[in-house]
Each structure stands twice: as structure tokens, then as C-alpha cells.
Short mmCIF file of C-alpha atoms and ligand atoms in Angstrom, two decimals:
data_model
loop_
_atom_site.label_atom_id
_atom_site.label_comp_id
_atom_site.label_asym_id
_atom_site.label_seq_id
_atom_site.Cartn_x
_atom_site.Cartn_y
_atom_site.Cartn_z
CA MET A 1 24.29 -24.67 -16.41
CA ASP A 2 22.68 -22.53 -19.37
CA THR A 3 21.04 -19.63 -17.66
CA THR A 4 20.82 -17.50 -20.94
CA CYS A 5 17.02 -18.22 -20.73
CA ASP A 6 16.52 -17.66 -17.29
CA ILE A 7 13.51 -15.06 -16.96
CA THR A 8 14.75 -14.13 -13.47
CA SER A 9 17.87 -12.85 -14.44
CA ARG A 10 16.26 -10.07 -16.75
CA HIS A 11 15.31 -6.84 -16.13
CA CYS A 12 12.46 -4.60 -17.08
CA VAL A 13 12.45 -2.52 -20.32
CA PRO A 14 10.96 1.19 -19.80
CA CYS A 15 7.44 0.68 -21.94
CA GLU A 16 5.67 3.98 -22.63
CA GLY A 17 3.59 2.52 -25.31
CA GLY A 18 3.84 2.61 -29.05
CA VAL A 19 4.05 -1.25 -29.25
CA PRO A 20 1.70 -4.00 -29.61
CA ALA A 21 1.07 -6.45 -26.11
CA LEU A 22 2.22 -9.59 -26.70
CA ALA A 23 0.17 -12.36 -28.78
CA ASP A 24 -1.46 -14.66 -26.87
CA SER A 25 1.02 -17.61 -28.18
CA ALA A 26 3.95 -15.83 -27.04
CA ALA A 27 2.31 -14.89 -23.48
CA ARG A 28 1.65 -18.58 -23.17
CA GLU A 29 5.16 -19.73 -23.93
CA LEU A 30 6.20 -17.13 -21.38
CA LEU A 31 3.45 -18.14 -18.61
CA ALA A 32 5.27 -21.98 -18.82
CA GLN A 33 8.35 -20.42 -17.20
CA LEU A 34 6.20 -19.41 -14.27
CA ASP A 35 4.53 -21.13 -11.10
CA ASP A 36 1.17 -21.64 -11.30
CA TRP A 37 0.15 -18.10 -13.04
CA THR A 38 -3.05 -18.00 -14.81
CA LEU A 39 -3.65 -15.74 -18.01
CA ALA A 40 -7.17 -14.01 -18.83
CA ASP A 41 -8.20 -11.04 -20.11
CA GLY A 42 -4.73 -9.73 -21.11
CA ARG A 43 -3.61 -10.10 -17.41
CA ILE A 44 -1.61 -12.84 -15.60
CA GLU A 45 -2.37 -13.47 -11.85
CA LYS A 46 -1.39 -15.50 -8.80
CA THR A 47 -2.56 -15.75 -5.41
CA PHE A 48 -0.21 -16.30 -2.70
CA ARG A 49 -0.98 -17.47 0.84
CA PHE A 50 0.69 -17.51 4.23
CA LYS A 51 0.30 -18.11 7.83
CA ASN A 52 -0.64 -14.79 9.23
CA HIS A 53 -0.89 -11.20 8.38
CA HIS A 54 2.70 -10.61 9.48
CA GLN A 55 4.16 -12.70 6.76
CA THR A 56 1.69 -11.57 4.14
CA MET A 57 2.87 -7.84 4.70
CA ALA A 58 6.59 -8.88 4.60
CA PHE A 59 5.79 -10.37 1.08
CA VAL A 60 4.17 -7.15 0.09
CA ASN A 61 6.66 -4.94 0.98
CA ALA A 62 9.25 -7.22 -0.52
CA VAL A 63 7.09 -7.13 -4.09
CA ALA A 64 7.31 -3.20 -3.53
CA TRP A 65 10.73 -3.87 -3.54
CA ILE A 66 10.96 -5.46 -7.15
CA SER A 67 8.29 -2.75 -8.18
CA HIS A 68 10.82 -0.11 -7.17
CA ARG A 69 13.86 -1.79 -8.63
CA GLU A 70 12.11 -2.67 -11.86
CA ASP A 71 9.81 0.26 -12.38
CA HIS A 72 6.78 -2.07 -13.05
CA HIS A 73 3.93 -2.33 -10.95
CA PRO A 74 1.44 -5.11 -9.98
CA GLU A 75 -2.15 -4.69 -8.61
CA LEU A 76 -1.89 -6.16 -5.32
CA THR A 77 -5.10 -7.17 -3.27
CA VAL A 78 -4.34 -8.03 0.09
CA GLY A 79 -5.93 -9.77 2.82
CA TYR A 80 -5.17 -11.33 6.42
CA ALA A 81 -3.14 -14.26 4.87
CA ASP A 82 -3.33 -13.95 1.41
CA CYS A 83 -1.97 -11.62 -1.68
CA ARG A 84 -3.07 -11.71 -5.13
CA ILE A 85 -1.06 -10.04 -7.65
CA ARG A 86 -2.02 -9.06 -11.31
CA TYR A 87 0.26 -8.04 -13.73
CA TRP A 88 0.01 -6.52 -16.85
CA THR A 89 1.44 -3.34 -18.90
CA HIS A 90 -0.77 -0.36 -18.56
CA ALA A 91 1.08 1.68 -21.24
CA ILE A 92 -0.37 -0.81 -23.65
CA GLY A 93 -3.40 -2.29 -22.02
CA GLY A 94 -1.65 -6.06 -22.18
CA LEU A 95 1.07 -8.03 -21.83
CA SER A 96 4.55 -7.07 -22.39
CA GLU A 97 7.76 -9.30 -21.35
CA ASN A 98 7.93 -7.05 -18.31
CA ASP A 99 5.39 -8.82 -16.54
CA PHE A 100 6.70 -12.06 -17.07
CA ILE A 101 10.21 -10.91 -15.53
CA CYS A 102 8.41 -9.23 -12.29
CA ALA A 103 6.26 -12.49 -12.14
CA ALA A 104 9.28 -14.67 -12.12
CA LYS A 105 10.93 -12.55 -9.49
CA VAL A 106 8.02 -13.03 -7.17
CA ASP A 107 8.29 -16.49 -7.72
CA ARG A 108 11.69 -16.61 -6.66
CA LEU A 109 11.32 -14.24 -3.63
CA PHE A 110 8.32 -16.25 -2.45
CA ALA A 111 10.52 -19.74 -2.36
CA LEU A 112 13.11 -18.11 -0.24
C1 LIG B 201 8.48 4.45 -17.62
C2 LIG B 201 7.91 3.50 -16.75
O1 LIG B 201 8.34 2.22 -17.55
C3 LIG B 201 6.71 3.60 -16.77
O2 LIG B 201 6.24 4.76 -16.20
C4 LIG B 201 6.16 2.27 -15.95
C5 LIG B 201 5.87 2.29 -14.51
N1 LIG B 201 5.34 1.00 -14.14
C6 LIG B 201 4.32 0.36 -14.71
N2 LIG B 201 3.90 -0.50 -14.35
C7 LIG B 201 2.64 -1.46 -15.16
N3 LIG B 201 2.12 -2.74 -14.69
N4 LIG B 201 2.73 -0.68 -16.62
C8 LIG B 201 3.39 0.51 -16.68
O3 LIG B 201 3.01 0.78 -18.08
C9 LIG B 201 4.28 1.07 -15.98
N5 LIG B 201 4.53 2.05 -16.52
#
């Protein structure tokens, strides 16, 4: 199996600005590698649903581990049994590959 293009095996590259945000066409190509994320206003987002708050919080904590390891952080909106995740790259005010790498890792986490 060729895994060279598997986005989940990649890691974020520190971004402190000075580079352009991804063009819409490039962002849409990367979006196709994710599972049901939507792209709007220079952000990608997805809402994950759970059976109860315990599961929700376990997921939130696992997402925090990804954020820590990748040093790239989402906006989390946590409810009783759902969690909306939004990624964008603050340093450039738009999307970078880092957002898609983390989103793919979150998809992989949810599928465990
Ligand atoms: C150097 C390091 O990449 C930055 O401080 C990180 C931290 N986490 C971040 N997370 C997000 N979403 N955007 C950023 O620009 C960002 N910057």
C-alpha cells in the first residue's frame, strides 16, 4: 500500500506567519482527504456526536493530546454530547496544511 500521501502520517510544521494561506483550490483538494468536514470563511469544521458527556470529554481530552503533540490548536465548542471542532491557522488568518493534518488525525481518533 502506498502511504506516502496519507495525511495522517504527517506532522505540523511550526507556522509563525509570513506565508500565504492556502488558496481555495488547494484547500478543497485537502478537504477531500477528510471525512465530512466543511470549509467556510477560511476555516474547516466538523461536529462530532457522542452517547453522553463522559464520552464527549474523553474525546476532548484526546484531541487536546493531538494539539499538544502537534503544537496546533483548534477551537472547541463542547456540549453535553457533541463537540464542534474548528481549525484555522491563527498566524496567517486562514488555512494551512497544519489544519488538515490535525483534522485527519482527529478523524482517525474518532474512528478508534
Ligand atoms: C509556533 C507555533 O506553531 C505557534 O505558536 C502555534 C501554536 N498553535 C497554533 N494553532 C493554530 N490553530 N494556529 C496557529 O497559528 C498556532 N500557532
